[in-house]
Amino acid sequence: MGHTSARQPHHPLWTRASHGLNLLVLIVMAASGLQIYNANPVFGGRGGATVPELLTLGGWLAGGRDWHFGFMGLYALNLGLWLALLIQRRRRRLGELGDLTALKTSASAPRRRLSAHRLVYTLMLIVLAFSLISGLAMYKPAQFWWLTSLFAFAEPLGVNSWQALRVSHLATIPAMVLLVVAHIVLSWRVGGLRLLRAMAL
Amino acid sequence: MNRRQLLGLGLGGSSSLLLGGCALNGVSAAVGDASQPLNERLEALLQGQGKVPEFRPDQVEPAALLVNSFNGVPRLDPERYRLQVKGLVGRPLSLDLGTLAALPQHTCVMRHVCVEGWAAVVAWSGVRLADVLRLAQLSPLGGYLLIDSADSYFESWDLASALHPQTLLATHMNGAPLPAANGAPVRLTAPIKLGYKQSKWVTGLRVTAQLGERRGTWEDQGYEWFAGL
Ligand code: HEM
Ligand code: HEM
């Protein structure tokens, strides 16, 4: 694929729009989520360490919930639409098992980077879809009890399903931070500024 | 500096403004006001689905149930306790604990979820709120239930949630009489609402057609009213 060719065509508008909107809304979701975290830290409960106020949004628990549940609909709609369109129209751009093989066996460094990058951004989409599922399981544990009960997997280890759910949902943030860093570094190495231009709004 | 870098800076700048919190705190309530009507409608739709599956009695987590109270722990004399039921009912009631105990008793082993984020599985037992409201001959004009507590905590519920078969006026917790800190002698419990909707030390029920200015102790400060689970 011509990622490094001199003429870098723009990516389709819909993917650029969803990409940008996702990033903005994700920041709102993460910051308001951390505000909710501070009302009762997932680690340590009432005595647990809280997140610095600088990283939070909403000012207090009810404010954080206003933002988190105010933007969850937009976040889910955008992500759902983006995923559906990507799968339908740009499937060959998404990572696949062949990329894992290329990563291990390809002699060409650019080819390996490209595969790594495809895997990274595809994994991000999976992590985000998972944040939606774990969020829904905590937002509506009575109505979506079957979703919530999936998180009983850690019960043999003495972690109840609610705590497993909270940890899983929170894990979205560190996972995404790592992946976004990898994504930026890889996209830079794959296509540099030209690629960034092609992707930015 | 080119356009994209500027864009990046702008993004970074606006996000730190967002993250900085305070600057936008005033907007939080507006965001909530804009999104809650739709969320509430979806929540009410979901809630029409009948009973919530219950936990096994051996799954209760007594240690996980934290105590929240906005005004201390009132001590009510069980002898003098009366539950007043008034408003849009055909037969206003003043029930003592003996009368409540004579009504059909139910147990619900449910997950009690606090808005703060913690949760605990609890077995609540008592009478169905629906049974009490029917005993009082609930009027079809009723739309909301106002709930008064001895510590002046106040709540309001939509009637559909109040009539849910797992919404109880609990007098027992995990098989023992309700401790004072948990709302003795009578408290509201339901697996379909967040903890702050589940008033403790309940002394009065009023059925109304409309919600008034006051919607609840925490709701009036900015927490969501429906608070379904
Ligand atoms: C929340 C975080 C992000 C997610 C989930 C995400 C996801 C994605 C996805 C799925 C693609 C492929 C789109 C397609 O081919 O249609 C992509 C491409 C791209 N993203 Fe991101 N991205 C994120 C953040 C960022 C950030 C912060 C930057 C840069 C500063 C960035 C730069 C790019 C670039 C340059 C491409 C084009 C890559 C290519 O076509 O090979 N992304 N991103
Ligand atoms: C549609 C999507 C989402 C829904 C329905 C949702 C729902 C929720 C709910 C109900 C809570 C409260 C949990 C509790 O009471 O402990 C919560 C907390 C939180 N959310 Fe989300 N969320 C969503 C997306 C996200 C995303 C994308 C992120 C991060 C990028 C995120 C980060 C957090 C964090 C950090 C917390 C605090 C964790 C805690 O205290 O348990 N959420 N979310």
Short mmCIF file of C-alpha atoms and ligand atoms in Angstrom, two decimals:
data_model
loop_
_atom_site.label_atom_id
_atom_site.label_comp_id
_atom_site.label_asym_id
_atom_site.label_seq_id
_atom_site.Cartn_x
_atom_site.Cartn_y
_atom_site.Cartn_z
CA MET A 1 0.00 0.00 0.00
CA GLY A 2 1.27 3.38 -0.96
CA HIS A 3 1.60 4.94 2.43
CA THR A 4 4.93 6.45 1.66
CA SER A 5 4.22 7.48 -1.93
CA ALA A 6 4.79 11.11 -2.74
CA ARG A 7 1.14 11.85 -3.32
CA GLN A 8 -0.82 10.96 -0.25
CA PRO A 9 -4.53 11.13 -1.01
CA HIS A 10 -6.84 12.24 1.75
CA HIS A 11 -8.57 9.51 3.65
CA PRO A 12 -12.35 9.55 3.09
CA LEU A 13 -14.08 12.37 4.91
CA TRP A 14 -16.22 10.09 7.04
CA THR A 15 -13.24 8.30 8.57
CA ARG A 16 -11.45 11.59 9.24
CA ALA A 17 -14.58 13.06 10.81
CA SER A 18 -15.18 10.05 13.04
CA HIS A 19 -11.48 9.90 13.95
CA GLY A 20 -11.47 13.51 15.12
CA LEU A 21 -14.82 13.38 16.88
CA ASN A 22 -13.86 10.16 18.61
CA LEU A 23 -10.71 11.74 19.96
CA LEU A 24 -12.56 14.79 21.32
CA VAL A 25 -15.39 12.83 22.90
CA LEU A 26 -12.95 10.29 24.31
CA ILE A 27 -11.16 13.07 26.20
CA VAL A 28 -14.49 14.14 27.68
CA MET A 29 -15.36 10.54 28.61
CA ALA A 30 -11.96 9.86 30.19
CA ALA A 31 -11.85 13.09 32.19
CA SER A 32 -15.43 12.81 33.44
CA GLY A 33 -14.81 9.14 34.20
CA LEU A 34 -11.86 10.11 36.37
CA GLN A 35 -14.13 12.56 38.18
CA ILE A 36 -16.48 9.67 38.94
CA TYR A 37 -13.47 7.62 40.01
CA ASN A 38 -12.62 10.19 42.66
CA ALA A 39 -15.99 9.80 44.42
CA ASN A 40 -14.91 6.31 45.41
CA PRO A 41 -11.56 5.19 43.99
CA VAL A 42 -11.67 1.77 42.31
CA PHE A 43 -8.46 0.98 44.14
CA GLY A 44 -8.77 1.51 47.88
CA GLY A 45 -12.40 2.67 48.09
CA ARG A 46 -13.02 5.64 50.34
CA GLY A 47 -9.45 5.68 51.60
CA GLY A 48 -7.95 5.26 48.13
CA ALA A 49 -5.80 7.76 46.30
CA THR A 50 -7.68 10.13 44.00
CA VAL A 51 -6.75 11.40 40.56
CA PRO A 52 -5.39 14.99 40.34
CA GLU A 53 -8.19 17.47 39.76
CA LEU A 54 -6.42 18.73 36.66
CA LEU A 55 -7.28 15.50 34.85
CA THR A 56 -10.94 15.51 35.80
CA LEU A 57 -14.02 17.13 34.34
CA GLY A 58 -17.20 18.11 36.11
CA GLY A 59 -15.96 19.48 39.41
CA TRP A 60 -17.93 17.05 41.57
CA LEU A 61 -19.56 13.65 41.24
CA ALA A 62 -22.88 14.86 39.82
CA GLY A 63 -21.05 17.12 37.36
CA GLY A 64 -18.82 14.25 36.24
CA ARG A 65 -21.88 12.09 35.73
CA ASP A 66 -23.54 14.88 33.73
CA TRP A 67 -20.65 14.84 31.26
CA HIS A 68 -20.10 11.08 31.25
CA PHE A 69 -23.73 10.18 30.60
CA GLY A 70 -24.35 13.29 28.53
CA PHE A 71 -21.68 12.31 26.01
CA MET A 72 -21.94 8.53 26.13
CA GLY A 73 -24.67 8.55 23.45
CA LEU A 74 -22.62 10.63 21.01
CA TYR A 75 -19.55 8.55 21.79
CA ALA A 76 -21.36 5.25 21.17
CA LEU A 77 -23.09 6.49 18.02
CA ASN A 78 -19.89 7.80 16.48
CA LEU A 79 -17.90 4.71 17.39
CA GLY A 80 -20.64 2.37 16.17
CA LEU A 81 -21.03 4.18 12.86
CA TRP A 82 -17.26 4.41 12.34
CA LEU A 83 -16.78 0.71 13.08
CA ALA A 84 -19.62 -0.31 10.79
CA LEU A 85 -18.30 1.81 7.91
CA LEU A 86 -14.69 0.72 8.46
CA ILE A 87 -15.68 -2.94 8.42
CA GLN A 88 -17.88 -2.50 5.38
CA ARG A 89 -15.74 -0.21 3.25
CA ARG A 90 -12.18 -0.24 4.54
CA ARG A 91 -11.79 -3.73 5.86
CA ARG A 92 -8.45 -4.20 4.13
CA ARG A 93 -7.10 -1.26 6.16
CA LEU A 94 -7.84 -3.00 9.44
CA GLY A 95 -5.42 -5.34 11.11
CA GLU A 96 -5.75 -9.08 10.58
CA LEU A 97 -3.91 -12.29 11.37
CA GLY A 98 -1.70 -11.83 8.31
CA ASP A 99 -0.24 -8.76 10.02
CA LEU A 100 0.89 -10.88 12.95
CA THR A 101 2.66 -13.20 10.53
CA ALA A 102 4.24 -10.27 8.72
CA LEU A 103 5.39 -8.87 12.03
CA LYS A 104 7.26 -12.08 12.76
CA THR A 105 8.52 -13.10 9.34
CA SER A 106 8.75 -10.11 7.01
CA ALA A 107 12.27 -9.03 6.16
CA SER A 108 11.12 -5.53 5.24
CA ALA A 109 11.10 -3.06 8.11
CA PRO A 110 8.50 -0.75 6.52
CA ARG A 111 6.23 -3.74 5.99
CA ARG A 112 6.62 -4.71 9.65
CA ARG A 113 5.88 -1.17 10.80
CA LEU A 114 2.82 -1.01 8.63
CA SER A 115 1.54 -4.27 10.07
CA ALA A 116 2.27 -3.16 13.60
CA HIS A 117 0.41 0.07 12.97
CA ARG A 118 -2.62 -1.68 11.50
CA LEU A 119 -2.72 -3.93 14.54
CA VAL A 120 -2.39 -1.00 16.93
CA TYR A 121 -5.22 1.10 15.56
CA THR A 122 -7.46 -1.92 15.19
CA LEU A 123 -6.76 -2.91 18.77
CA MET A 124 -7.74 0.63 19.83
CA LEU A 125 -11.11 0.18 18.20
CA ILE A 126 -11.57 -3.08 20.11
CA VAL A 127 -10.58 -1.47 23.42
CA LEU A 128 -13.05 1.37 22.80
CA ALA A 129 -15.87 -1.03 21.94
CA PHE A 130 -15.04 -2.85 25.15
CA SER A 131 -15.24 0.36 27.18
CA LEU A 132 -18.73 0.79 25.83
CA ILE A 133 -19.74 -2.71 26.87
CA SER A 134 -18.22 -2.49 30.36
CA GLY A 135 -19.73 0.98 30.78
CA LEU A 136 -23.18 -0.24 29.86
CA ALA A 137 -22.83 -3.16 32.28
CA MET A 138 -22.25 -0.65 35.12
CA TYR A 139 -24.79 1.91 33.94
CA LYS A 140 -27.62 -0.66 33.77
CA PRO A 141 -26.58 -3.65 35.89
CA ALA A 142 -30.22 -4.54 36.60
CA GLN A 143 -31.48 -4.39 33.04
CA PHE A 144 -28.31 -5.79 31.44
CA TRP A 145 -27.63 -8.26 34.24
CA TRP A 146 -26.43 -10.83 31.70
CA LEU A 147 -23.75 -8.39 30.56
CA THR A 148 -22.77 -7.62 34.14
CA SER A 149 -22.63 -11.31 35.04
CA LEU A 150 -20.04 -11.90 32.30
CA PHE A 151 -17.63 -10.13 34.63
CA ALA A 152 -17.90 -12.86 37.25
CA PHE A 153 -14.81 -14.42 35.65
CA ALA A 154 -12.55 -13.29 38.50
CA GLU A 155 -14.76 -14.63 41.27
CA PRO A 156 -12.60 -17.74 41.83
CA LEU A 157 -9.81 -15.27 42.64
CA GLY A 158 -11.97 -13.52 45.21
CA VAL A 159 -12.73 -10.48 43.04
CA ASN A 160 -16.48 -9.99 42.70
CA SER A 161 -18.04 -9.14 39.37
CA TRP A 162 -18.62 -5.47 40.29
CA GLN A 163 -14.98 -4.86 41.12
CA ALA A 164 -13.87 -6.80 38.02
CA LEU A 165 -16.17 -4.58 36.02
CA ARG A 166 -14.84 -1.36 37.55
CA VAL A 167 -11.24 -2.39 36.97
CA SER A 168 -11.99 -3.47 33.38
CA HIS A 169 -13.76 -0.21 32.60
CA LEU A 170 -11.03 1.91 34.16
CA ALA A 171 -8.37 -0.08 32.28
CA THR A 172 -9.61 1.62 29.10
CA ILE A 173 -7.63 4.69 30.05
CA PRO A 174 -4.11 3.27 30.55
CA ALA A 175 -4.63 0.93 27.60
CA MET A 176 -5.63 3.81 25.35
CA VAL A 177 -2.81 6.04 26.52
CA LEU A 178 -0.25 3.38 25.60
CA LEU A 179 -1.94 2.60 22.30
CA VAL A 180 -2.31 6.24 21.28
CA VAL A 181 1.40 6.81 21.89
CA ALA A 182 2.23 3.74 19.79
CA HIS A 183 -0.26 4.91 17.14
CA ILE A 184 1.27 8.36 16.86
CA VAL A 185 4.84 7.06 16.77
CA LEU A 186 4.01 4.39 14.20
CA SER A 187 1.95 6.66 11.97
CA TRP A 188 4.84 9.12 12.05
CA ARG A 189 7.31 6.46 11.02
CA VAL A 190 4.99 4.98 8.42
CA GLY A 191 4.02 8.19 6.68
CA GLY A 192 5.27 11.20 8.58
CA LEU A 193 3.62 14.56 8.24
CA ARG A 194 2.06 13.63 4.93
CA LEU A 195 0.08 10.87 6.53
CA LEU A 196 -0.92 13.07 9.42
CA ARG A 197 -2.15 15.62 6.91
CA ALA A 198 -4.11 12.98 5.07
CA MET A 199 -5.81 11.94 8.28
CA ALA A 200 -6.36 15.22 10.10
CA LEU A 201 -9.60 17.04 9.51
CA MET B 1 4.42 26.09 12.17
CA ASN B 2 1.95 24.61 9.73
CA ARG B 3 -1.78 24.22 9.88
CA ARG B 4 -1.78 20.72 11.30
CA GLN B 5 0.56 21.59 14.09
CA LEU B 6 -1.66 24.51 14.96
CA LEU B 7 -4.62 22.19 14.98
CA GLY B 8 -2.73 19.87 17.29
CA LEU B 9 -1.89 22.74 19.62
CA GLY B 10 -5.51 23.83 19.59
CA LEU B 11 -6.64 20.36 20.47
CA GLY B 12 -4.12 20.09 23.26
CA GLY B 13 -5.03 23.53 24.54
CA SER B 14 -8.75 23.00 24.53
CA SER B 15 -8.39 19.62 26.17
CA SER B 16 -6.33 20.98 29.04
CA LEU B 17 -8.99 23.62 29.45
CA LEU B 18 -11.54 20.85 29.63
CA LEU B 19 -9.38 18.82 31.92
CA GLY B 20 -8.65 21.83 34.03
CA GLY B 21 -12.18 21.32 35.25
CA CYS B 22 -13.18 24.49 37.02
CA ALA B 23 -13.51 26.61 33.90
CA LEU B 24 -16.27 24.40 32.61
CA ASN B 25 -17.93 23.22 35.80
CA GLY B 26 -20.83 25.58 35.28
CA VAL B 27 -21.51 23.89 31.98
CA SER B 28 -21.86 20.46 33.60
CA ALA B 29 -25.42 21.06 34.73
CA ALA B 30 -26.37 22.30 31.26
CA VAL B 31 -24.91 19.14 29.71
CA GLY B 32 -26.93 17.09 32.19
CA ASP B 33 -30.12 19.03 31.55
CA ALA B 34 -29.70 18.56 27.82
CA SER B 35 -29.07 14.82 27.91
CA GLN B 36 -31.09 13.58 30.86
CA PRO B 37 -34.59 13.72 29.32
CA LEU B 38 -33.52 11.32 26.55
CA ASN B 39 -31.55 9.11 28.93
CA GLU B 40 -34.49 9.02 31.32
CA ARG B 41 -36.86 7.97 28.59
CA LEU B 42 -34.57 5.13 27.56
CA GLU B 43 -34.16 4.11 31.20
CA ALA B 44 -37.91 4.02 31.77
CA LEU B 45 -38.33 1.94 28.61
CA LEU B 46 -35.73 -0.55 29.80
CA GLN B 47 -37.32 -0.75 33.18
CA GLY B 48 -40.60 -2.02 31.77
CA GLN B 49 -38.95 -5.41 31.42
CA GLY B 50 -40.19 -7.00 34.63
CA LYS B 51 -38.27 -8.63 37.44
CA VAL B 52 -34.53 -8.41 37.82
CA PRO B 53 -32.79 -11.77 38.43
CA GLU B 54 -31.79 -12.13 42.06
CA PHE B 55 -28.64 -13.36 43.76
CA ARG B 56 -28.37 -16.43 45.99
CA PRO B 57 -28.74 -15.69 49.71
CA ASP B 58 -25.16 -16.90 50.33
CA GLN B 59 -23.86 -14.20 47.97
CA VAL B 60 -24.62 -11.31 50.33
CA GLU B 61 -21.69 -9.00 51.16
CA PRO B 62 -22.46 -7.37 54.53
CA ALA B 63 -19.04 -5.76 54.82
CA ALA B 64 -19.31 -4.10 51.42
CA LEU B 65 -22.47 -2.17 52.32
CA LEU B 66 -21.23 1.25 53.38
CA VAL B 67 -23.42 3.65 55.34
CA ASN B 68 -24.24 7.05 53.91
CA SER B 69 -26.37 9.53 55.79
CA PHE B 70 -26.81 13.23 55.24
CA ASN B 71 -28.12 14.05 58.67
CA GLY B 72 -27.02 11.49 61.25
CA VAL B 73 -28.96 8.45 62.41
CA PRO B 74 -32.45 9.12 63.78
CA ARG B 75 -33.62 6.62 66.41
CA LEU B 76 -37.30 5.85 65.94
CA ASP B 77 -39.37 4.25 68.69
CA PRO B 78 -40.83 1.07 67.13
CA GLU B 79 -43.89 1.32 69.40
CA ARG B 80 -44.78 4.82 68.27
CA TYR B 81 -43.74 4.37 64.66
CA ARG B 82 -46.45 5.00 62.04
CA LEU B 83 -46.16 4.96 58.28
CA GLN B 84 -48.47 7.62 56.83
CA VAL B 85 -49.88 7.03 53.34
CA LYS B 86 -51.75 9.97 51.87
CA GLY B 87 -52.35 12.04 48.77
CA LEU B 88 -54.14 10.60 45.77
CA VAL B 89 -55.37 7.49 47.56
CA GLY B 90 -58.91 6.36 48.31
CA ARG B 91 -58.08 5.35 51.85
CA PRO B 92 -55.32 7.25 53.66
CA LEU B 93 -53.43 4.99 56.04
CA SER B 94 -51.43 5.19 59.23
CA LEU B 95 -49.74 1.81 59.57
CA ASP B 96 -47.91 0.52 62.64
CA LEU B 97 -45.19 -2.09 62.41
CA GLY B 98 -47.58 -4.89 63.40
CA THR B 99 -49.84 -4.15 60.47
CA LEU B 100 -46.87 -4.05 58.11
CA ALA B 101 -45.66 -7.40 59.47
CA ALA B 102 -49.10 -8.91 58.83
CA LEU B 103 -48.92 -8.10 55.11
CA PRO B 104 -47.32 -10.64 52.73
CA GLN B 105 -43.55 -10.65 53.27
CA HIS B 106 -41.01 -10.79 50.43
CA THR B 107 -37.25 -11.03 50.20
CA CYS B 108 -35.13 -9.61 47.40
CA VAL B 109 -31.43 -10.48 47.18
CA MET B 110 -30.15 -7.67 45.03
CA ARG B 111 -27.12 -5.58 44.20
CA HIS B 112 -27.27 -2.25 46.00
CA VAL B 113 -25.40 0.22 43.78
CA CYS B 114 -24.23 3.54 45.16
CA VAL B 115 -23.81 6.56 42.90
CA GLU B 116 -20.27 6.85 44.30
CA GLY B 117 -19.32 3.65 42.51
CA TRP B 118 -19.33 0.92 45.16
CA ALA B 119 -21.88 -1.87 45.29
CA ALA B 120 -22.91 -4.65 47.67
CA VAL B 121 -25.21 -7.63 47.41
CA VAL B 122 -27.85 -7.38 50.14
CA ALA B 123 -30.92 -9.44 51.06
CA TRP B 124 -33.74 -7.05 51.93
CA SER B 125 -37.04 -8.33 53.33
CA GLY B 126 -40.33 -6.63 53.99
CA VAL B 127 -43.58 -5.78 52.26
CA ARG B 128 -44.02 -4.74 48.68
CA LEU B 129 -44.50 -1.01 48.32
CA ALA B 130 -47.14 -1.90 45.72
CA ASP B 131 -49.12 -3.87 48.34
CA VAL B 132 -49.17 -0.89 50.68
CA LEU B 133 -50.23 1.49 47.91
CA ARG B 134 -52.99 -0.87 46.81
CA LEU B 135 -54.17 -1.22 50.41
CA ALA B 136 -54.50 2.55 50.39
CA GLN B 137 -56.47 2.33 47.14
CA LEU B 138 -54.06 4.16 44.92
CA SER B 139 -55.89 6.52 42.57
CA PRO B 140 -55.36 6.14 38.81
CA LEU B 141 -54.61 9.87 38.80
CA GLY B 142 -51.38 9.27 40.73
CA GLY B 143 -48.15 9.72 38.79
CA TYR B 144 -45.48 10.15 41.44
CA LEU B 145 -44.71 9.04 44.95
CA LEU B 146 -43.13 11.45 47.42
CA ILE B 147 -41.22 9.81 50.26
CA ASP B 148 -40.55 11.55 53.57
CA SER B 149 -37.99 10.34 56.08
CA ALA B 150 -37.53 10.95 59.79
CA ASP B 151 -34.19 12.70 59.17
CA SER B 152 -35.98 15.06 56.72
CA TYR B 153 -34.39 13.29 53.75
CA PHE B 154 -36.73 13.62 50.81
CA GLU B 155 -37.24 11.57 47.65
CA SER B 156 -39.67 11.33 44.76
CA TRP B 157 -40.23 8.33 42.49
CA ASP B 158 -42.16 7.64 39.32
CA LEU B 159 -45.08 5.37 40.18
CA ALA B 160 -44.07 2.64 37.73
CA SER B 161 -40.82 2.12 39.66
CA ALA B 162 -42.66 2.34 42.99
CA LEU B 163 -45.07 -0.41 41.90
CA HIS B 164 -42.26 -2.68 40.68
CA PRO B 165 -42.66 -6.13 42.35
CA GLN B 166 -39.12 -5.93 43.77
CA THR B 167 -39.55 -2.49 45.32
CA LEU B 168 -39.92 -3.18 49.03
CA LEU B 169 -40.52 -1.34 52.26
CA ALA B 170 -37.85 -3.35 54.03
CA THR B 171 -37.85 -4.12 57.73
CA HIS B 172 -35.10 -6.74 57.60
CA MET B 173 -31.59 -6.90 56.17
CA ASN B 174 -29.69 -10.14 55.53
CA GLY B 175 -32.20 -12.04 57.66
CA ALA B 176 -31.97 -9.84 60.75
CA PRO B 177 -34.03 -6.81 61.82
CA LEU B 178 -32.90 -3.65 60.06
CA PRO B 179 -30.12 -1.89 62.01
CA ALA B 180 -30.69 1.78 62.88
CA ALA B 181 -27.86 2.93 60.60
CA ASN B 182 -29.45 1.14 57.65
CA GLY B 183 -32.85 2.78 58.10
CA ALA B 184 -34.75 1.06 60.95
CA PRO B 185 -37.56 0.46 61.28
CA VAL B 186 -38.60 0.87 57.62
CA ARG B 187 -36.65 1.79 54.52
CA LEU B 188 -37.17 1.70 50.79
CA THR B 189 -35.20 -0.79 48.65
CA ALA B 190 -35.27 -1.69 44.97
CA PRO B 191 -32.82 -3.34 42.56
CA ILE B 192 -33.84 -0.88 39.83
CA LYS B 193 -32.67 2.38 41.45
CA LEU B 194 -29.41 3.88 42.66
CA GLY B 195 -28.85 3.90 46.42
CA TYR B 196 -29.79 7.53 47.02
CA LYS B 197 -33.32 6.82 45.80
CA GLN B 198 -33.73 4.21 48.52
CA SER B 199 -34.76 6.37 51.46
CA LYS B 200 -34.04 5.19 54.98
CA TRP B 201 -36.24 5.84 58.06
CA VAL B 202 -39.31 6.21 55.84
CA THR B 203 -42.26 7.77 57.69
CA GLY B 204 -44.51 9.16 54.97
CA LEU B 205 -45.69 8.29 51.48
CA ARG B 206 -47.63 10.83 49.42
CA VAL B 207 -49.09 10.10 46.00
CA THR B 208 -49.25 13.10 43.68
CA ALA B 209 -50.12 13.76 40.06
CA GLN B 210 -47.18 16.04 39.44
CA LEU B 211 -43.66 16.61 40.69
CA GLY B 212 -43.21 19.79 42.66
CA GLU B 213 -40.26 22.12 43.03
CA ARG B 214 -38.47 19.72 45.35
CA ARG B 215 -37.59 16.45 43.70
CA GLY B 216 -35.23 15.01 46.25
CA THR B 217 -32.49 15.87 48.71
CA TRP B 218 -29.69 15.03 46.25
CA GLU B 219 -31.64 15.67 43.08
CA ASP B 220 -32.19 19.28 44.09
CA GLN B 221 -28.42 19.66 44.31
CA GLY B 222 -27.85 18.31 40.81
CA TYR B 223 -28.00 14.53 40.82
CA GLU B 224 -30.21 12.83 38.24
CA TRP B 225 -33.80 12.22 39.27
CA PHE B 226 -34.69 8.92 37.58
CA ALA B 227 -31.45 7.24 38.63
CA GLY B 228 -32.46 3.87 37.23
CA LEU B 229 -30.17 0.85 37.12
C1 HEM C 1 -8.37 7.97 20.47
C2 HEM C 1 -7.58 7.72 19.80
C3 HEM C 1 -7.43 7.24 18.37
C4 HEM C 1 -8.03 6.20 17.73
C5 HEM C 1 -9.05 5.22 18.29
C6 HEM C 1 -7.50 6.17 16.40
C7 HEM C 1 -7.83 5.24 15.45
C8 HEM C 1 -7.42 5.26 14.15
C9 HEM C 1 -7.89 4.37 13.12
C10 HEM C 1 -8.91 3.26 13.30
C11 HEM C 1 -7.27 4.71 11.97
C12 HEM C 1 -7.46 4.08 10.59
C13 HEM C 1 -8.53 4.85 9.88
C14 HEM C 1 -8.74 4.49 8.44
O1 HEM C 1 -7.83 3.96 7.80
O2 HEM C 1 -9.85 4.76 7.94
C15 HEM C 1 -6.39 5.80 12.27
C16 HEM C 1 -5.57 6.43 11.37
C17 HEM C 1 -4.70 7.45 11.69
N1 HEM C 1 -4.58 8.12 12.91
FE1 HEM C 1 -5.58 7.68 14.57
N2 HEM C 1 -6.60 7.21 16.26
C18 HEM C 1 -6.54 7.88 17.45
C19 HEM C 1 -5.78 8.98 17.75
C20 HEM C 1 -4.88 9.56 16.88
C21 HEM C 1 -4.03 10.68 17.17
C22 HEM C 1 -3.97 11.40 18.51
C23 HEM C 1 -3.30 10.93 16.04
C24 HEM C 1 -2.26 11.94 15.75
C25 HEM C 1 -1.85 12.87 16.41
C26 HEM C 1 -3.70 9.99 15.04
C27 HEM C 1 -3.20 9.94 13.76
C28 HEM C 1 -3.61 9.06 12.79
C29 HEM C 1 -3.07 9.02 11.45
C30 HEM C 1 -1.98 9.88 10.90
C31 HEM C 1 -3.77 8.00 10.76
C32 HEM C 1 -3.56 7.54 9.31
C33 HEM C 1 -2.89 6.22 9.35
C34 HEM C 1 -2.90 5.45 8.07
O3 HEM C 1 -3.75 5.68 7.22
O4 HEM C 1 -2.08 4.55 7.96
N3 HEM C 1 -4.67 9.19 15.57
N4 HEM C 1 -6.51 6.13 13.63
C1 HEM C 2 -20.92 4.41 26.31
C2 HEM C 2 -19.86 4.37 26.98
C3 HEM C 2 -19.73 4.42 28.48
C4 HEM C 2 -20.64 4.18 29.47
C5 HEM C 2 -22.10 3.74 29.32
C6 HEM C 2 -19.96 4.39 30.72
C7 HEM C 2 -20.54 4.22 31.96
C8 HEM C 2 -19.90 4.41 33.16
C9 HEM C 2 -20.51 4.25 34.45
C10 HEM C 2 -21.94 3.80 34.72
C11 HEM C 2 -19.59 4.57 35.38
C12 HEM C 2 -19.79 4.60 36.88
C13 HEM C 2 -19.15 3.40 37.43
C14 HEM C 2 -19.23 3.34 38.89
O1 HEM C 2 -20.25 3.73 39.44
O2 HEM C 2 -18.24 2.89 39.48
C15 HEM C 2 -18.38 4.90 34.68
C16 HEM C 2 -17.21 5.22 35.30
C17 HEM C 2 -16.04 5.48 34.64
N1 HEM C 2 -15.87 5.55 33.27
FE1 HEM C 2 -17.27 5.16 31.88
N2 HEM C 2 -18.67 4.74 30.48
C18 HEM C 2 -18.49 4.77 29.11
C19 HEM C 2 -17.33 5.09 28.43
C20 HEM C 2 -16.14 5.39 29.04
C21 HEM C 2 -14.91 5.68 28.35
C22 HEM C 2 -14.73 5.71 26.85
C23 HEM C 2 -13.97 5.91 29.30
C24 HEM C 2 -12.52 6.24 29.18
C25 HEM C 2 -11.90 6.57 28.22
C26 HEM C 2 -14.59 5.78 30.60
C27 HEM C 2 -13.96 5.95 31.81
C28 HEM C 2 -14.54 5.80 33.04
C29 HEM C 2 -13.84 5.89 34.29
C30 HEM C 2 -12.38 6.17 34.49
C31 HEM C 2 -14.78 5.70 35.31
C32 HEM C 2 -14.54 5.70 36.81
C33 HEM C 2 -14.37 4.29 37.24
C34 HEM C 2 -15.09 3.94 38.51
O3 HEM C 2 -15.14 4.74 39.45
O4 HEM C 2 -15.62 2.81 38.57
N3 HEM C 2 -15.92 5.46 30.40
N4 HEM C 2 -18.59 4.81 33.31
#
